[in-house]
Amino acid sequence: MAPPDLPLFERDREQAVLSAVIGELRSGRPALVTVTGEPGLGQNELLRWAAGQARARGVHVLAARATSAEHELRYGVVAQLLAPEDRDIATRLFVAPQRPGGLPGLNHLLTACHDRPTLLVVQDVQWLDPASLRWLEALARRLPRAPLALLTSTTGTAIDRPEWSVGTPLTGLASTIELALPPLTTSGVSAAVRTVCGVPGDTDFTDALAQATRGVPAVVHEVLLRFTRTGCAPRAEHVEHLRALTAEVVGDHAAQALSELRDPVAVDVLRALAVCGDLLDFPLVCTLAGLHPVPEARLRATLMASGLLTPRDGSPPGHDAVVRARILEEMPAADRADLYARAARLAQRVAVADQGIAELLLRARPVGAPWAVATLRRGFAAALRSGRRDRATAYLARALDEPLRSEERARVELQLASVQMVTAPTAAERRLHGLIRSTGTGTGLRSQAVDLCLLGGDTRAARLAQPTGPGTLGDPAPFDADVPAPGRGSGTGSPPGRRARAVAGDATAPRGGNTSDPAHRDGSDEHPERTTTADNDATVSERDDLATVGERHELATVSERHELIALLRVARFLRHEETCPGVPPAPALPEHSLSPAVAGVRAWEHAMAGVHLEASRRLARAAFAPDPGGRPPLVTPRLSACRALFLTDDGDEAEAHLATLLNEAHRQRAAIAIAHVLAVRADLHLRHGRPDAAARDLAAAEAELPPARLHPLFVPYWASLNLVADLQNGRPDRAREIAARPVPSLSEECATSAYLLFARGVLARSEDDPQRARAYFRACGRWLLHYGCVNPAVLPWRSLAAEAAHALGDDAEALRLTREEVRLAARWGTRSALGRAELGLAVVIRENRTEHFRAAVATLSESPARTDYTRAVLELASAESAEAERRTALALTSRRASTAGGVAPGPLPGFSQALPAPAGVPPGRGAAPHPRPPAGWPALSPAEHETALLAASGLANREIATTLSVTTRAVELRLSGVYRKLRIRGREELRALRYGPEGG
C-alpha cells in the first residue's frame, strides 16, 4: 500500500473535484464519489487528503476501512463508521441477532446529518462484508434527503459491485462521480525523483524508473526511499541497481497482497494462473485449480480486488516474472512440481504449442508419459531454430528425468552433448564419456559419441572406447580375415555365417572354412551317434534363425570396432600421446573393411603420406557411401575424406560433399559440426583462390562456434585460415594481429600447429622478411614430418622455405628443398602439387629458368590452383620479357582462358618487368633489376597488383575475371582501387607507367 507520506503527484484534477464536492456538501448538496485504480495508485491517500480538507472546513467526517480479514465480519465497516457516534454500537451489531430488513444506526445517522453536513469516507470497498454493503447501498438511496456525501475507494472490481458505482434512479438527485486514477507520467516520476532524492535525476535514470515501476506512485516512492538509503545519486550508471530494487519492492507488494488473500480457492486459482496463465484461458485455469463451488465471476472479482490480477486477458499484472515468482515461492516444492505436471497434462490435452508445454515440464516432476519426452525434444528443436541454445539444452536435460529405454536415453544424451559442446564443453565430454563406457549403448552411438568428442577436441575419448581383452583395437588378428575391400563385391561363395565370422574376425573360426577341427564344429556334431536325421531336420530352421541374429550382432560389433579404430587414428593425428607412459600405440587400419569411416580415414592417411593417389581418391569417394549395416555416418571420417579429395585435385567433388555435410549438420542442429565443415570449406576456398568466400565461411563458422569455445587443438588451424584469408583479401593489419595472438599451450602439441607456422611464414614472406619466413617454414616442415605428413600438397613448405633461402643467398639449400618437393609431388601425381613444386624450382634455379617457368605454367593450367597459376604466368612473363620471348606466355594464357570458357586474352607486354612482383612473390634471381616503381604502387594489395598487371597488358575485364577466377564486378572494384591509389584516371595512364621499351 502507499506510504502515508506519499506526495500526491499529478492528482490536481482529482483534488479539485473533491474540493468542489466538499464545498457543495456545506451547501447541503449530497454526492457519491468513487475513486478507482490499480493498487498503489494512491486512492486511499487521496481519500485521507479529502478527509483532512473536510475537517478543516468544518465538515463532520466519519471514516472506515474494509479489509480482506474482516470480509466475513457482519457490519464490520458500519461499526467503524458509527463508533464515534455510539461507542456501544459494535456490541449490538456483532452480538445481537440480525432482524430481517434491519439497518442499525442508519436513521440516527441521517437525522444527525440534518444538523451538520457529514462526509463518510470508506476505503477499499472491494472488501466490504455483505451486511455493510447492503447498509451503504441503503444509505446511497437516501442521500437526496440529507446533506451527506459518500466518498469510497476501490482497486479493480469489487466482489459485489455496489449500486452507487453506476448510479440508480434513486440516486439521480445526488452527484455521482467516478474518478479513475492514472499512473504517473514521466514528468510525475521525474518530480518524485527530485522530491525524494533531493536532486534531479538523469533522463536515463528517470525513464528506467518509469518503465520498471509502470508509474505506480507507491512503488515509485518506496523504490526511491530504498535507493536514497544506499547513498547513490540518481544517475544513469545506477540503473541496474535501480531495477534490482524495483523487483524487490514489487515482490514485497505481491507477497503482502497474497498474505491478505484469505479465500483458499482464490489462492489455488492464483497459483494456477502463475503457472500457466499465459497458456490457458481462465476457465481452464480454474479447472486446473480443482473442483470448487465458487463461481468463476466471483473468483475473478476476488483476484482483481486483491490487486494480483488485472482485467488484461486474465493474466497476472505487469510485473509478471517477479509477481509469479513470489506467488510460487509460497508453495512447498513438491506441491509446486505437482502443479506444473498437472498443468502440462492439461496443456497437452488442449493442444498448446510444444514450447509452452516444454516450459511447464521444465519445472514439473516426471510425468512418466511418452508424450513428455517427444514434446521436450520438439521444444529443443524449436529453441535451436530460434538460437536459444541454453533453453534447448534445458529441455533435453529435463527429458532425461523421464523414464526412458536405454537406447532412447543414449540418443537423448548424444543429442544433448552435441549442443553442450558449444555451450558447456566440459559437461558434454563427461556425458559422452559415460556413453562410451556404457555397454548398453545402441548401435552406432558409441562411435557417434567418439566422433563428437573429436569434433570438440577431446582425443582421450577414442582411447576410452578401446576394448580390453581378446579382440582389442590393438589386436591386428581380427582384421586379416577375407573381407572384400570397399567398392568390391562382397562375394557369395561362402555361407552367411562364415562371412559374418570372417568380418568379425573371430579368432576361433578357422581360416579357409576348415570345419574338420572338433573345436570349431557345431554342437550337434560332437556326438553324431546321438543325432538322427529327423532331429537335424527339426532343428535346422531354429539354428538358422539364431545364426541370422548372431551374424547381425557380429557384423555390428566388427563395424563398430572398425569405426573406433578409424577415429582413434584421427585422434592420433591430432595429438600424439603415444610418447606418454602407459599409452599403447594406435592400431593400424584394417586392410579390408566395409566401413565408410575406415575408407575416409585411410584416404586421408594415403594423402598425408603422399602415396597411392588413385587409391586415396577411390577411398575418399567410398567414405560417402551408405554403411552396409545401416549405421549412421560419422562426421570426422567424412571431413578427412573431403580433405583428401581436395588434395587429389577433386575440389569440386569435395565441395559438393561438404555442402551435403553442411545440410546434414543444419538438419541435426549440430553447431560444432557446422563450424568444422565451414572451416574445411574455407580451406578449400583458399586453395582455389577464393579468399572472399573463405572469409564468409570463417565468419559463419565463428558465429556457430565462438573462438572462446574453440578447443585449443583447433585454434592454430582456424587462426591460420583467418590469417591467410585476411592477407589475400588485402588486410595485412588484421593478419599481423592474428599472427601475434598467443595460442594455448596445448595448441603447441597438436598437428594443426603446422598450419599456423606456415601461415606466419607466408605473412613474413609478404613483409619481405626471408629470415623469419624460412624459420617458420622449417618449423612447419619439422612438425608435419613428426606427424608423418610428407605430401607437399598439404602445405608446400619446402618450396617456400627454398625461396626464402634463395633470397638469403643459400642456393644449395634452396635447390635441395625444391628438388625434394618436385620428387615428392611427382610421386603424389596431382597437377597442383607438381605445378607448385616446378614453380618453386623455377624461382631458385639459375639454368633454363624460363623453361622451368613454362613447365610450371603448363602444369598449373590444368589444375584448380588459380592463384599459383596466376603467379606462374606473371613470373613467366617477367622472365620472357628479359629474353624477348613473349609469345609463349601469350599462347599459354590464351589456352588457359579458352579452357575456362572465356575469350583469349591479349599479350603480356614488358609492363610486368617494369613493376615489382606482387607482395609475397620475390622476383627470380638473375633477372634484370626492376626500375623504381610508380608512387602509390606499394599500397596495392596482391589482388590489385595482379589485376593491374593484366589490365595494363590489354586484357578486358571479362578476360581478367576468367584468368583470376573472380567476378567481373570484383575486377571493376579492384581497378577502381588501383586508379585511386596510383592517382590515375584509367587504363591509358596505367599502360603509360611502363618503364621498359615497347616490345622488349
PDB file of C-alpha atoms in Angstrom, residues 901-993:
ATOM      1  CA  GLY A 901      35.375 -20.818 -71.450  1.00  0.00           C
ATOM      2  CA  GLY A 902      36.449 -17.177 -71.723  1.00  0.00           C
ATOM      3  CA  VAL A 903      37.877 -15.047 -74.509  1.00  0.00           C
ATOM      4  CA  ALA A 904      41.583 -15.477 -75.285  1.00  0.00           C
ATOM      5  CA  PRO A 905      43.487 -12.600 -73.658  1.00  0.00           C
ATOM      6  CA  GLY A 906      46.000 -10.431 -75.428  1.00  0.00           C
ATOM      7  CA  PRO A 907      49.762 -10.460 -74.977  1.00  0.00           C
ATOM      8  CA  LEU A 908      51.600  -9.610 -71.777  1.00  0.00           C
ATOM      9  CA  PRO A 909      53.959  -6.740 -72.729  1.00  0.00           C
ATOM     10  CA  GLY A 910      57.013  -5.542 -70.832  1.00  0.00           C
ATOM     11  CA  PHE A 911      54.861  -3.906 -68.161  1.00  0.00           C
ATOM     12  CA  SER A 912      55.374  -6.904 -65.882  1.00  0.00           C
ATOM     13  CA  GLN A 913      59.092  -6.183 -65.941  1.00  0.00           C
ATOM     14  CA  ALA A 914      58.609  -2.501 -65.176  1.00  0.00           C
ATOM     15  CA  LEU A 915      56.597  -3.105 -61.975  1.00  0.00           C
ATOM     16  CA  PRO A 916      57.524  -5.141 -58.891  1.00  0.00           C
ATOM     17  CA  ALA A 917      56.108  -8.583 -58.275  1.00  0.00           C
ATOM     18  CA  PRO A 918      53.051  -8.971 -56.049  1.00  0.00           C
ATOM     19  CA  ALA A 919      53.502  -8.987 -52.293  1.00  0.00           C
ATOM     20  CA  GLY A 920      54.935 -12.276 -51.177  1.00  0.00           C
ATOM     21  CA  VAL A 921      56.286 -13.179 -54.664  1.00  0.00           C
ATOM     22  CA  PRO A 922      60.019 -12.358 -54.809  1.00  0.00           C
ATOM     23  CA  PRO A 923      61.485 -11.799 -58.270  1.00  0.00           C
ATOM     24  CA  GLY A 924      63.548 -14.532 -59.846  1.00  0.00           C
ATOM     25  CA  ARG A 925      67.217 -14.292 -59.079  1.00  0.00           C
ATOM     26  CA  GLY A 926      69.291 -13.342 -62.097  1.00  0.00           C
ATOM     27  CA  ALA A 927      66.524 -11.363 -63.790  1.00  0.00           C
ATOM     28  CA  ALA A 928      67.010  -7.775 -64.823  1.00  0.00           C
ATOM     29  CA  PRO A 929      66.640  -5.394 -61.837  1.00  0.00           C
ATOM     30  CA  HIS A 930      63.349  -3.581 -61.541  1.00  0.00           C
ATOM     31  CA  PRO A 931      63.362   0.168 -62.005  1.00  0.00           C
ATOM     32  CA  ARG A 932      61.804   2.447 -59.399  1.00  0.00           C
ATOM     33  CA  PRO A 933      58.067   1.662 -59.102  1.00  0.00           C
ATOM     34  CA  PRO A 934      55.433   4.380 -59.530  1.00  0.00           C
ATOM     35  CA  ALA A 935      54.296   6.323 -56.480  1.00  0.00           C
ATOM     36  CA  GLY A 936      51.494   4.501 -54.666  1.00  0.00           C
ATOM     37  CA  TRP A 937      52.406   1.083 -56.047  1.00  0.00           C
ATOM     38  CA  PRO A 938      53.459  -0.394 -52.664  1.00  0.00           C
ATOM     39  CA  ALA A 939      49.980   0.402 -51.321  1.00  0.00           C
ATOM     40  CA  LEU A 940      48.358  -2.033 -53.759  1.00  0.00           C
ATOM     41  CA  SER A 941      47.186  -5.355 -52.370  1.00  0.00           C
ATOM     42  CA  PRO A 942      48.329  -8.573 -54.086  1.00  0.00           C
ATOM     43  CA  ALA A 943      44.915  -8.919 -55.750  1.00  0.00           C
ATOM     44  CA  GLU A 944      45.023  -5.331 -57.034  1.00  0.00           C
ATOM     45  CA  HIS A 945      48.604  -5.874 -58.215  1.00  0.00           C
ATOM     46  CA  GLU A 946      47.646  -8.904 -60.308  1.00  0.00           C
ATOM     47  CA  THR A 947      44.623  -7.157 -61.744  1.00  0.00           C
ATOM     48  CA  ALA A 948      46.667  -4.056 -62.634  1.00  0.00           C
ATOM     49  CA  LEU A 949      49.272  -6.147 -64.445  1.00  0.00           C
ATOM     50  CA  LEU A 950      46.675  -7.926 -66.543  1.00  0.00           C
ATOM     51  CA  ALA A 951      44.727  -4.722 -67.258  1.00  0.00           C
ATOM     52  CA  ALA A 952      47.911  -2.955 -68.397  1.00  0.00           C
ATOM     53  CA  SER A 953      48.559  -5.935 -70.684  1.00  0.00           C
ATOM     54  CA  GLY A 954      45.423  -5.097 -72.646  1.00  0.00           C
ATOM     55  CA  LEU A 955      43.057  -7.680 -71.148  1.00  0.00           C
ATOM     56  CA  ALA A 956      39.376  -6.754 -70.865  1.00  0.00           C
ATOM     57  CA  ASN A 957      37.584  -7.027 -67.539  1.00  0.00           C
ATOM     58  CA  ARG A 958      35.846 -10.269 -68.555  1.00  0.00           C
ATOM     59  CA  GLU A 959      39.177 -11.788 -69.614  1.00  0.00           C
ATOM     60  CA  ILE A 960      40.806 -10.738 -66.329  1.00  0.00           C
ATOM     61  CA  ALA A 961      37.893 -12.241 -64.398  1.00  0.00           C
ATOM     62  CA  THR A 962      38.300 -15.531 -66.272  1.00  0.00           C
ATOM     63  CA  THR A 963      42.039 -15.655 -65.660  1.00  0.00           C
ATOM     64  CA  LEU A 964      41.774 -14.837 -61.950  1.00  0.00           C
ATOM     65  CA  SER A 965      38.559 -16.861 -61.371  1.00  0.00           C
ATOM     66  CA  VAL A 966      36.651 -13.911 -59.917  1.00  0.00           C
ATOM     67  CA  THR A 967      33.569 -11.982 -60.970  1.00  0.00           C
ATOM     68  CA  THR A 968      33.643  -9.046 -63.355  1.00  0.00           C
ATOM     69  CA  ARG A 969      32.362  -6.841 -60.549  1.00  0.00           C
ATOM     70  CA  ALA A 970      35.371  -7.831 -58.419  1.00  0.00           C
ATOM     71  CA  VAL A 971      37.693  -6.800 -61.263  1.00  0.00           C
ATOM     72  CA  GLU A 972      35.963  -3.428 -61.530  1.00  0.00           C
ATOM     73  CA  LEU A 973      36.314  -2.802 -57.798  1.00  0.00           C
ATOM     74  CA  ARG A 974      39.987  -3.782 -57.811  1.00  0.00           C
ATOM     75  CA  LEU A 975      40.748  -1.477 -60.754  1.00  0.00           C
ATOM     76  CA  SER A 976      38.931   1.371 -59.022  1.00  0.00           C
ATOM     77  CA  GLY A 977      41.203   0.865 -56.033  1.00  0.00           C
ATOM     78  CA  VAL A 978      44.264   0.797 -58.303  1.00  0.00           C
ATOM     79  CA  TYR A 979      43.312   4.078 -60.014  1.00  0.00           C
ATOM     80  CA  ARG A 980      42.674   5.755 -56.671  1.00  0.00           C
ATOM     81  CA  LYS A 981      45.931   4.624 -55.070  1.00  0.00           C
ATOM     82  CA  LEU A 982      48.068   5.404 -58.155  1.00  0.00           C
ATOM     83  CA  ARG A 983      46.198   8.704 -58.691  1.00  0.00           C
ATOM     84  CA  ILE A 984      45.458   7.971 -62.328  1.00  0.00           C
ATOM     85  CA  ARG A 985      42.280   8.151 -64.345  1.00  0.00           C
ATOM     86  CA  GLY A 986      42.154   4.953 -66.409  1.00  0.00           C
ATOM     87  CA  ARG A 987      43.804   2.195 -68.372  1.00  0.00           C
ATOM     88  CA  GLU A 988      45.684   4.534 -70.707  1.00  0.00           C
ATOM     89  CA  GLU A 989      47.582   6.081 -67.825  1.00  0.00           C
ATOM     90  CA  LEU A 990      48.099   2.588 -66.356  1.00  0.00           C
ATOM     91  CA  ARG A 991      49.755   1.471 -69.596  1.00  0.00           C
ATOM     92  CA  ALA A 992      51.823   4.654 -69.670  1.00  0.00           C
ATOM     93  CA  LEU A 993      53.501   3.640 -66.405  1.00  0.00           C
TER      94      LEU A 993
END
